[in-house]
PDB file of C-alpha atoms in Angstrom:
ATOM      1  CA  UNK X 281      -1.543   1.584  -3.293  1.00 34.00           C
ATOM      2  CA  UNK X 282      -0.925  -2.316  -3.507  1.00 34.00           C
ATOM      3  CA  UNK X 283      -2.959  -4.794  -2.532  1.00 35.00           C
ATOM      4  CA  UNK X 284      -0.849  -7.240  -0.095  1.00 32.00           C
ATOM      5  CA  UNK X 285      -2.515 -10.477  -0.995  1.00 36.00           C
ATOM      6  CA  UNK X 286      -0.483 -13.352  -1.952  1.00 35.00           C
ATOM      7  CA  UNK X 287      -2.737 -13.699  -5.051  1.00 37.00           C
ATOM      8  CA  UNK X 288      -0.810 -10.328  -6.387  1.00 42.00           C
ATOM      9  CA  UNK X 289       2.561 -11.460  -5.958  1.00 43.00           C
ATOM     10  CA  UNK X 290       1.653 -14.613  -7.796  1.00 38.00           C
ATOM     11  CA  UNK X 291      -0.058 -12.485 -10.652  1.00 41.00           C
ATOM     12  CA  UNK X 292       3.170 -10.950 -11.384  1.00 42.00           C
ATOM     13  CA  UNK X 293       4.607 -14.431 -12.805  1.00 40.00           C
ATOM     14  CA  UNK X 294       2.452 -13.730 -15.991  1.00 39.00           C
ATOM     15  CA  UNK X 295       4.280 -10.832 -16.890  1.00 41.00           C
ATOM     16  CA  UNK X 296       7.337 -12.436 -18.315  1.00 38.00           C
ATOM     17  CA  UNK X 297       9.321 -15.510 -18.683  1.00 41.00           C
ATOM     18  CA  UNK X 298      10.345 -16.886 -15.421  1.00 48.00           C
ATOM     19  CA  UNK X 299      14.065 -17.861 -16.401  1.00 60.00           C
ATOM     20  CA  UNK X 300      15.198 -14.478 -16.546  1.00 83.00           C
ATOM     21  CA  UNK X 301      16.987 -13.288 -13.960  1.00 91.00           C
ATOM     22  CA  UNK X 302      15.223  -9.823 -12.086  1.00 94.00           C
ATOM     23  CA  UNK X 303      17.561  -7.269 -10.921  1.00 95.00           C
ATOM     24  CA  UNK X 304      16.628  -5.110  -7.559  1.00 96.00           C
ATOM     25  CA  UNK X 305      19.001  -2.371  -6.033  1.00 94.00           C
ATOM     26  CA  UNK X 306      19.065  -0.993  -2.557  1.00 94.00           C
ATOM     27  CA  UNK X 307      21.120   1.861  -1.644  1.00 92.00           C
ATOM     28  CA  UNK X 308      23.377   1.187   1.306  1.00 91.00           C
ATOM     29  CA  UNK X 309      23.612   3.861   4.293  1.00 81.00           C
ATOM     30  CA  UNK X 310      26.953   4.855   5.570  1.00 75.00           C
ATOM     31  CA  UNK X 311      25.864   3.634   8.922  1.00 67.00           C
ATOM     32  CA  UNK X 312      24.063   0.514   9.149  1.00 62.00           C
ATOM     33  CA  UNK X 313      20.934   0.713  11.049  1.00 67.00           C
ATOM     34  CA  UNK X 314      17.526   0.467  10.047  1.00 68.00           C
ATOM     35  CA  UNK X 315      18.178   0.536   6.331  1.00 79.00           C
ATOM     36  CA  UNK X 316      19.914  -3.023   6.775  1.00 86.00           C
ATOM     37  CA  UNK X 317      17.116  -4.469   8.415  1.00 88.00           C
ATOM     38  CA  UNK X 318      14.842  -3.421   6.043  1.00 89.00           C
ATOM     39  CA  UNK X 319      16.725  -4.966   3.014  1.00 92.00           C
ATOM     40  CA  UNK X 320      16.601  -8.439   5.054  1.00 92.00           C
ATOM     41  CA  UNK X 321      12.757  -7.998   5.837  1.00 92.00           C
ATOM     42  CA  UNK X 322      12.382  -7.276   2.387  1.00 94.00           C
ATOM     43  CA  UNK X 323      14.257 -10.519   1.199  1.00 95.00           C
ATOM     44  CA  UNK X 324      12.423 -12.781   3.684  1.00 94.00           C
ATOM     45  CA  UNK X 325       9.091 -11.615   2.062  1.00 94.00           C
ATOM     46  CA  UNK X 326      10.423 -12.061  -1.589  1.00 95.00           C
ATOM     47  CA  UNK X 327      11.437 -15.614  -0.422  1.00 94.00           C
ATOM     48  CA  UNK X 328       8.175 -16.499   1.415  1.00 93.00           C
ATOM     49  CA  UNK X 329       6.417 -15.635  -1.993  1.00 93.00           C
ATOM     50  CA  UNK X 330       8.874 -18.340  -3.578  1.00 93.00           C
ATOM     51  CA  UNK X 331      11.326 -16.525  -5.214  1.00 94.00           C
ATOM     52  CA  UNK X 332      14.872 -17.596  -4.524  1.00 95.00           C
ATOM     53  CA  UNK X 333      16.824 -14.411  -3.622  1.00 96.00           C
ATOM     54  CA  UNK X 334      20.732 -13.913  -3.958  1.00 96.00           C
ATOM     55  CA  UNK X 335      22.075 -10.457  -2.673  1.00 97.00           C
ATOM     56  CA  UNK X 336      25.182  -9.135  -3.629  1.00 97.00           C
ATOM     57  CA  UNK X 337      26.065  -6.918  -0.822  1.00 96.00           C
ATOM     58  CA  UNK X 338      28.890  -4.111  -1.420  1.00 95.00           C
ATOM     59  CA  UNK X 339      29.075  -3.356   2.265  1.00 93.00           C
ATOM     60  CA  UNK X 340      30.910  -6.577   3.143  1.00 93.00           C
ATOM     61  CA  UNK X 341      34.758  -7.056   1.536  1.00 94.00           C
ATOM     62  CA  UNK X 342      35.887 -10.475   0.047  1.00 95.00           C
ATOM     63  CA  UNK X 343      38.544 -12.187   1.907  1.00 93.00           C
ATOM     64  CA  UNK X 344      39.833 -15.576   1.847  1.00 90.00           C
ATOM     65  CA  UNK X 345      38.441 -16.225   4.543  1.00 92.00           C
ATOM     66  CA  UNK X 346      34.972 -14.738   3.729  1.00 92.00           C
ATOM     67  CA  UNK X 347      35.046 -15.497  -0.405  1.00 92.00           C
ATOM     68  CA  UNK X 348      32.631 -13.489  -2.479  1.00 94.00           C
ATOM     69  CA  UNK X 349      31.917 -12.153  -5.888  1.00 95.00           C
ATOM     70  CA  UNK X 350      35.710 -11.087  -6.501  1.00 94.00           C
ATOM     71  CA  UNK X 351      36.564 -14.578  -6.417  1.00 92.00           C
ATOM     72  CA  UNK X 352      33.407 -15.646  -8.257  1.00 90.00           C
ATOM     73  CA  UNK X 353      34.931 -13.517 -11.103  1.00 90.00           C
ATOM     74  CA  UNK X 354      38.270 -15.275 -10.906  1.00 86.00           C
ATOM     75  CA  UNK X 355      36.282 -18.306 -11.453  1.00 77.00           C
ATOM     76  CA  UNK X 356      37.437 -19.751  -7.740  1.00 55.00           C
ATOM     77  CA  UNK X 357      36.293 -23.489  -7.647  1.00 51.00           C
ATOM     78  CA  UNK X 358      33.884 -22.649  -4.927  1.00 48.00           C
ATOM     79  CA  UNK X 359      31.088 -20.781  -7.247  1.00 47.00           C
ATOM     80  CA  UNK X 360      29.911 -24.405  -8.549  1.00 50.00           C
ATOM     81  CA  UNK X 361      28.120 -24.814  -5.054  1.00 45.00           C
ATOM     82  CA  UNK X 362      25.740 -21.799  -6.080  1.00 54.00           C
ATOM     83  CA  UNK X 363      23.500 -23.870  -7.791  1.00 52.00           C
ATOM     84  CA  UNK X 364      22.323 -25.576  -4.663  1.00 51.00           C
ATOM     85  CA  UNK X 365      21.752 -22.732  -2.258  1.00 50.00           C
ATOM     86  CA  UNK X 366      19.245 -21.465  -4.395  1.00 58.00           C
ATOM     87  CA  UNK X 367      16.696 -23.725  -2.722  1.00 55.00           C
ATOM     88  CA  UNK X 368      18.128 -23.563   0.678  1.00 54.00           C
ATOM     89  CA  UNK X 369      15.824 -21.634   3.331  1.00 61.00           C
ATOM     90  CA  UNK X 370      18.553 -19.160   4.468  1.00 74.00           C
ATOM     91  CA  UNK X 371      18.902 -16.001   2.261  1.00 88.00           C
ATOM     92  CA  UNK X 372      22.077 -16.116   0.217  1.00 93.00           C
ATOM     93  CA  UNK X 373      24.256 -13.284   0.727  1.00 95.00           C
ATOM     94  CA  UNK X 374      27.558 -12.999  -0.906  1.00 96.00           C
ATOM     95  CA  UNK X 375      30.238 -10.218   0.010  1.00 96.00           C
ATOM     96  CA  UNK X 376      30.609  -7.953  -3.477  1.00 96.00           C
ATOM     97  CA  UNK X 377      32.492  -4.752  -2.551  1.00 96.00           C
ATOM     98  CA  UNK X 378      35.520  -5.551  -4.555  1.00 96.00           C
ATOM     99  CA  UNK X 379      33.756  -7.597  -7.036  1.00 96.00           C
ATOM    100  CA  UNK X 380      31.059  -4.952  -7.953  1.00 96.00           C
ATOM    101  CA  UNK X 381      33.764  -2.254  -8.482  1.00 95.00           C
ATOM    102  CA  UNK X 382      35.717  -4.481 -10.619  1.00 93.00           C
ATOM    103  CA  UNK X 383      32.651  -4.802 -12.711  1.00 93.00           C
ATOM    104  CA  UNK X 384      32.293  -1.096 -13.492  1.00 91.00           C
ATOM    105  CA  UNK X 385      36.000  -0.691 -14.591  1.00 89.00           C
ATOM    106  CA  UNK X 386      35.727  -3.740 -16.917  1.00 85.00           C
ATOM    107  CA  UNK X 387      35.628  -2.596 -21.002  1.00 82.00           C
ATOM    108  CA  UNK X 388      32.436  -3.496 -22.057  1.00 78.00           C
ATOM    109  CA  UNK X 389      30.678  -2.176 -25.358  1.00 81.00           C
ATOM    110  CA  UNK X 390      28.436   0.914 -25.008  1.00 79.00           C
ATOM    111  CA  UNK X 391      25.184  -1.219 -25.037  1.00 82.00           C
ATOM    112  CA  UNK X 392      25.981  -3.920 -22.754  1.00 85.00           C
ATOM    113  CA  UNK X 393      25.582  -3.845 -19.104  1.00 88.00           C
ATOM    114  CA  UNK X 394      28.067  -4.033 -16.080  1.00 90.00           C
ATOM    115  CA  UNK X 395      26.287  -7.101 -14.927  1.00 92.00           C
ATOM    116  CA  UNK X 396      26.281  -9.301 -18.243  1.00 89.00           C
ATOM    117  CA  UNK X 397      29.495 -11.281 -16.803  1.00 87.00           C
ATOM    118  CA  UNK X 398      27.795 -11.886 -13.682  1.00 91.00           C
ATOM    119  CA  UNK X 399      24.486 -13.756 -14.866  1.00 88.00           C
ATOM    120  CA  UNK X 400      25.492 -17.091 -15.678  1.00 87.00           C
ATOM    121  CA  UNK X 401      26.604 -17.641 -12.076  1.00 90.00           C
ATOM    122  CA  UNK X 402      22.882 -17.051 -10.625  1.00 92.00           C
ATOM    123  CA  UNK X 403      20.794 -19.067 -13.211  1.00 87.00           C
ATOM    124  CA  UNK X 404      19.418 -20.904 -10.185  1.00 91.00           C
ATOM    125  CA  UNK X 405      18.093 -17.814  -8.326  1.00 94.00           C
ATOM    126  CA  UNK X 406      14.923 -15.958  -9.452  1.00 94.00           C
ATOM    127  CA  UNK X 407      15.929 -12.726  -8.052  1.00 96.00           C
ATOM    128  CA  UNK X 408      19.363 -10.690  -7.800  1.00 96.00           C
ATOM    129  CA  UNK X 409      19.729  -8.288  -4.998  1.00 97.00           C
ATOM    130  CA  UNK X 410      22.092  -5.182  -5.173  1.00 96.00           C
ATOM    131  CA  UNK X 411      23.123  -3.638  -2.082  1.00 96.00           C
ATOM    132  CA  UNK X 412      25.589  -0.938  -2.672  1.00 94.00           C
ATOM    133  CA  UNK X 413      26.259   2.868  -2.370  1.00 91.00           C
ATOM    134  CA  UNK X 414      24.301   5.119  -4.752  1.00 89.00           C
ATOM    135  CA  UNK X 415      27.240   5.998  -7.001  1.00 88.00           C
ATOM    136  CA  UNK X 416      28.175   2.459  -7.067  1.00 92.00           C
ATOM    137  CA  UNK X 417      24.445   1.281  -7.988  1.00 91.00           C
ATOM    138  CA  UNK X 418      24.265   4.148 -10.407  1.00 86.00           C
ATOM    139  CA  UNK X 419      27.335   2.884 -12.539  1.00 88.00           C
ATOM    140  CA  UNK X 420      25.829  -0.972 -12.354  1.00 91.00           C
ATOM    141  CA  UNK X 421      22.140  -0.115 -13.251  1.00 89.00           C
ATOM    142  CA  UNK X 422      22.733   1.592 -16.506  1.00 82.00           C
ATOM    143  CA  UNK X 423      21.102  -1.168 -18.596  1.00 83.00           C
ATOM    144  CA  UNK X 424      18.681  -2.654 -16.108  1.00 84.00           C
ATOM    145  CA  UNK X 425      15.841  -0.279 -15.893  1.00 84.00           C
ATOM    146  CA  UNK X 426      15.333  -1.274 -12.064  1.00 90.00           C
ATOM    147  CA  UNK X 427      13.875   1.103 -10.077  1.00 89.00           C
ATOM    148  CA  UNK X 428      16.513   1.442  -6.825  1.00 91.00           C
ATOM    149  CA  UNK X 429      14.972   1.784  -3.511  1.00 93.00           C
ATOM    150  CA  UNK X 430      16.384   4.096  -0.822  1.00 93.00           C
ATOM    151  CA  UNK X 431      15.234   3.470   2.957  1.00 93.00           C
ATOM    152  CA  UNK X 432      15.273   7.234   4.556  1.00 91.00           C
ATOM    153  CA  UNK X 433      15.621   7.779   8.271  1.00 83.00           C
ATOM    154  CA  UNK X 434      12.914  10.304   9.934  1.00 75.00           C
ATOM    155  CA  UNK X 435      14.498  13.784  10.670  1.00 77.00           C
ATOM    156  CA  UNK X 436      16.384  16.760   8.492  1.00 83.00           C
ATOM    157  CA  UNK X 437      19.340  14.720   8.538  1.00 86.00           C
ATOM    158  CA  UNK X 438      17.302  11.272   7.007  1.00 87.00           C
ATOM    159  CA  UNK X 439      16.083  13.809   4.140  1.00 91.00           C
ATOM    160  CA  UNK X 440      19.510  15.444   3.498  1.00 90.00           C
ATOM    161  CA  UNK X 441      21.406  11.912   3.190  1.00 89.00           C
ATOM    162  CA  UNK X 442      18.719  10.691   0.942  1.00 91.00           C
ATOM    163  CA  UNK X 443      18.308  14.034  -0.992  1.00 91.00           C
ATOM    164  CA  UNK X 444      22.297  13.255  -1.502  1.00 89.00           C
ATOM    165  CA  UNK X 445      21.580   9.890  -2.691  1.00 88.00           C
ATOM    166  CA  UNK X 446      18.824  10.942  -5.216  1.00 90.00           C
ATOM    167  CA  UNK X 447      21.160  13.293  -6.761  1.00 89.00           C
ATOM    168  CA  UNK X 448      24.241  10.963  -7.034  1.00 83.00           C
ATOM    169  CA  UNK X 449      21.683   8.082  -8.734  1.00 83.00           C
ATOM    170  CA  UNK X 450      20.321  11.073 -11.176  1.00 82.00           C
ATOM    171  CA  UNK X 451      23.904  12.121 -12.027  1.00 79.00           C
ATOM    172  CA  UNK X 452      25.025   8.508 -13.513  1.00 72.00           C
ATOM    173  CA  UNK X 453      21.797   7.052 -14.810  1.00 70.00           C
ATOM    174  CA  UNK X 454      18.792   9.347 -14.638  1.00 73.00           C
ATOM    175  CA  UNK X 455      16.686   6.583 -13.010  1.00 76.00           C
ATOM    176  CA  UNK X 456      14.337   7.399 -10.622  1.00 80.00           C
ATOM    177  CA  UNK X 457      13.788   5.747  -7.339  1.00 88.00           C
ATOM    178  CA  UNK X 458      11.725   4.351  -4.476  1.00 91.00           C
ATOM    179  CA  UNK X 459      12.235   6.131  -1.162  1.00 94.00           C
ATOM    180  CA  UNK X 460      10.647   4.350   1.983  1.00 94.00           C
ATOM    181  CA  UNK X 461      10.479   6.402   4.918  1.00 93.00           C
ATOM    182  CA  UNK X 462      10.535   4.556   8.224  1.00 89.00           C
ATOM    183  CA  UNK X 463       7.720   5.268  10.591  1.00 89.00           C
ATOM    184  CA  UNK X 464       8.987   4.114  13.828  1.00 78.00           C
ATOM    185  CA  UNK X 465       5.594   4.568  16.180  1.00 73.00           C
ATOM    186  CA  UNK X 466       2.180   3.649  15.474  1.00 73.00           C
ATOM    187  CA  UNK X 467       0.420   7.038  16.093  1.00 77.00           C
ATOM    188  CA  UNK X 468      -0.767   9.816  13.868  1.00 86.00           C
ATOM    189  CA  UNK X 469       1.437  12.162  15.069  1.00 87.00           C
ATOM    190  CA  UNK X 470       4.608  10.019  13.550  1.00 86.00           C
ATOM    191  CA  UNK X 471       3.102   9.232  10.558  1.00 88.00           C
ATOM    192  CA  UNK X 472       2.345  12.702   9.834  1.00 90.00           C
ATOM    193  CA  UNK X 473       5.865  13.903  10.501  1.00 90.00           C
ATOM    194  CA  UNK X 474       7.030  11.238   8.035  1.00 91.00           C
ATOM    195  CA  UNK X 475       4.658  12.483   5.048  1.00 92.00           C
ATOM    196  CA  UNK X 476       5.997  15.952   5.616  1.00 92.00           C
ATOM    197  CA  UNK X 477       9.214  14.692   5.311  1.00 93.00           C
ATOM    198  CA  UNK X 478       8.722  13.046   2.555  1.00 93.00           C
ATOM    199  CA  UNK X 479       6.850  15.697   0.925  1.00 92.00           C
ATOM    200  CA  UNK X 480      10.116  18.056   1.767  1.00 93.00           C
ATOM    201  CA  UNK X 481      12.002  15.535  -0.369  1.00 93.00           C
ATOM    202  CA  UNK X 482       9.615  15.484  -3.080  1.00 91.00           C
ATOM    203  CA  UNK X 483       9.848  19.425  -3.333  1.00 92.00           C
ATOM    204  CA  UNK X 484      13.758  19.753  -3.432  1.00 90.00           C
ATOM    205  CA  UNK X 485      13.669  16.671  -6.110  1.00 89.00           C
ATOM    206  CA  UNK X 486      11.452  18.699  -8.333  1.00 88.00           C
ATOM    207  CA  UNK X 487      12.987  21.843  -7.699  1.00 89.00           C
ATOM    208  CA  UNK X 488      17.139  20.831  -7.976  1.00 88.00           C
ATOM    209  CA  UNK X 489      16.955  17.661  -9.709  1.00 85.00           C
ATOM    210  CA  UNK X 490      14.385  18.091 -12.236  1.00 80.00           C
ATOM    211  CA  UNK X 491      12.359  15.302 -11.338  1.00 75.00           C
ATOM    212  CA  UNK X 492      10.169  13.600  -9.109  1.00 73.00           C
ATOM    213  CA  UNK X 493      10.788  10.472  -7.073  1.00 83.00           C
ATOM    214  CA  UNK X 494       8.102   7.452  -6.095  1.00 87.00           C
ATOM    215  CA  UNK X 495       7.947   7.595  -2.014  1.00 91.00           C
ATOM    216  CA  UNK X 496       6.024   5.286   0.416  1.00 92.00           C
ATOM    217  CA  UNK X 497       6.056   5.439   4.010  1.00 92.00           C
ATOM    218  CA  UNK X 498       6.781   2.019   5.693  1.00 92.00           C
ATOM    219  CA  UNK X 499       5.581   1.435   9.200  1.00 90.00           C
ATOM    220  CA  UNK X 500       8.034  -0.606  10.923  1.00 82.00           C
ATOM    221  CA  UNK X 501       5.729  -2.722  13.373  1.00 83.00           C
ATOM    222  CA  UNK X 502       3.434  -3.586  10.399  1.00 88.00           C
ATOM    223  CA  UNK X 503       4.660  -6.679   8.312  1.00 89.00           C
ATOM    224  CA  UNK X 504       1.865  -5.999   5.846  1.00 92.00           C
ATOM    225  CA  UNK X 505       3.649  -2.466   4.912  1.00 92.00           C
ATOM    226  CA  UNK X 506       7.139  -4.506   3.982  1.00 91.00           C
ATOM    227  CA  UNK X 507       5.214  -6.984   1.944  1.00 93.00           C
ATOM    228  CA  UNK X 508       3.770  -4.265  -0.023  1.00 94.00           C
ATOM    229  CA  UNK X 509       7.148  -2.905  -0.200  1.00 94.00           C
ATOM    230  CA  UNK X 510       8.781  -5.995  -1.574  1.00 95.00           C
ATOM    231  CA  UNK X 511       5.265  -6.358  -4.345  1.00 94.00           C
ATOM    232  CA  UNK X 512       6.413  -2.756  -5.182  1.00 92.00           C
ATOM    233  CA  UNK X 513      10.059  -3.443  -5.796  1.00 92.00           C
ATOM    234  CA  UNK X 514       9.406  -6.424  -7.562  1.00 93.00           C
ATOM    235  CA  UNK X 515       6.834  -4.903  -9.639  1.00 91.00           C
ATOM    236  CA  UNK X 516       9.556  -2.552 -10.934  1.00 87.00           C
ATOM    237  CA  UNK X 517      12.182  -5.209 -11.161  1.00 92.00           C
ATOM    238  CA  UNK X 518      14.202  -5.010 -14.350  1.00 91.00           C
ATOM    239  CA  UNK X 519      16.754  -7.158 -15.999  1.00 91.00           C
ATOM    240  CA  UNK X 520      20.391  -7.755 -16.552  1.00 88.00           C
ATOM    241  CA  UNK X 521      19.366  -7.062 -20.391  1.00 77.00           C
ATOM    242  CA  UNK X 522      17.555  -3.822 -19.726  1.00 67.00           C
ATOM    243  CA  UNK X 523      13.832  -5.210 -20.278  1.00 59.00           C
ATOM    244  CA  UNK X 524      11.212  -4.248 -17.234  1.00 51.00           C
ATOM    245  CA  UNK X 525       9.805  -7.142 -15.825  1.00 51.00           C
ATOM    246  CA  UNK X 526       6.048  -6.119 -14.742  1.00 45.00           C
ATOM    247  CA  UNK X 527       5.329  -2.499 -15.966  1.00 38.00           C
ATOM    248  CA  UNK X 528       6.772   0.127 -18.213  1.00 37.00           C
ATOM    249  CA  UNK X 529       9.377   1.925 -16.218  1.00 38.00           C
ATOM    250  CA  UNK X 530      11.058   5.086 -17.199  1.00 39.00           C
ATOM    251  CA  UNK X 531      13.191   7.879 -15.733  1.00 40.00           C
ATOM    252  CA  UNK X 532      11.544  10.453 -14.431  1.00 44.00           C
ATOM    253  CA  UNK X 533      14.099  12.935 -15.151  1.00 42.00           C
ATOM    254  CA  UNK X 534      14.271  15.067 -17.797  1.00 41.00           C
ATOM    255  CA  UNK X 535      16.440  13.070 -20.404  1.00 37.00           C
ATOM    256  CA  UNK X 536      13.073  10.749 -20.091  1.00 34.00           C
ATOM    257  CA  UNK X 537      10.205  11.789 -19.621  1.00 33.00           C
ATOM    258  CA  UNK X 538       7.973   9.739 -17.095  1.00 34.00           C
ATOM    259  CA  UNK X 539       4.676   9.813 -15.071  1.00 33.00           C
ATOM    260  CA  UNK X 540       5.739   8.377 -11.806  1.00 35.00           C
ATOM    261  CA  UNK X 541       3.224   7.215  -9.379  1.00 34.00           C
ATOM    262  CA  UNK X 542       3.619   8.772  -5.745  1.00 40.00           C
ATOM    263  CA  UNK X 543       2.941   6.332  -2.652  1.00 40.00           C
ATOM    264  CA  UNK X 544       2.041   7.390   0.856  1.00 39.00           C
TER     265      UNK X 544
END
């Protein structure tokens, strides 16, 4: 399990040059709720560590009143102001539903990431977070080596929804994922129920998808748990050109054998 001290986040700087944009991914849910709240809390933790973060949000649609990635790709003049946003204390969130789907439909050589076209626009940022449905993430992450995050709600419905997303991700990329199960209360019984749900999910993934998933339980009432989750994502961040930022990351599915570490 990762330590929560700031020194560990600082030590991640030594792995690679700081000029390369790190790519994190969080799977969106059909009904926004705790998963979305967890995303903002994780991004806030990263910003407090000194990493300028920009979020491309595929749950937000671009419009003339609310311009976003689609307009950026069309080289609208407003994108010149992105450089100044990186040092702002508030989180930069850009509507990106149309733009991200457009990236997947563009013709690229097999060895080129669909995200390659947007890299120049975000030079001022350290971390690019993709918040999108699992099928879309699967197409965008084909070259990044990023380990996506899925936030699992409690109960059997949460297990089924998360399993469906894992299956979609495996079909498109074969990438392993981190599943963070939210623990609502502080009691032992609530945490035990969460761990049982995670074990059920792991068993289903091994039996039907032929691979394992990284899992962790996150208490919604514990800021240290959220900081630990942010550090885990940072440690497993990839880049647009496919390199791994902190540690060797590979798929846990049959096409690329791996040795995932389970964290509870």
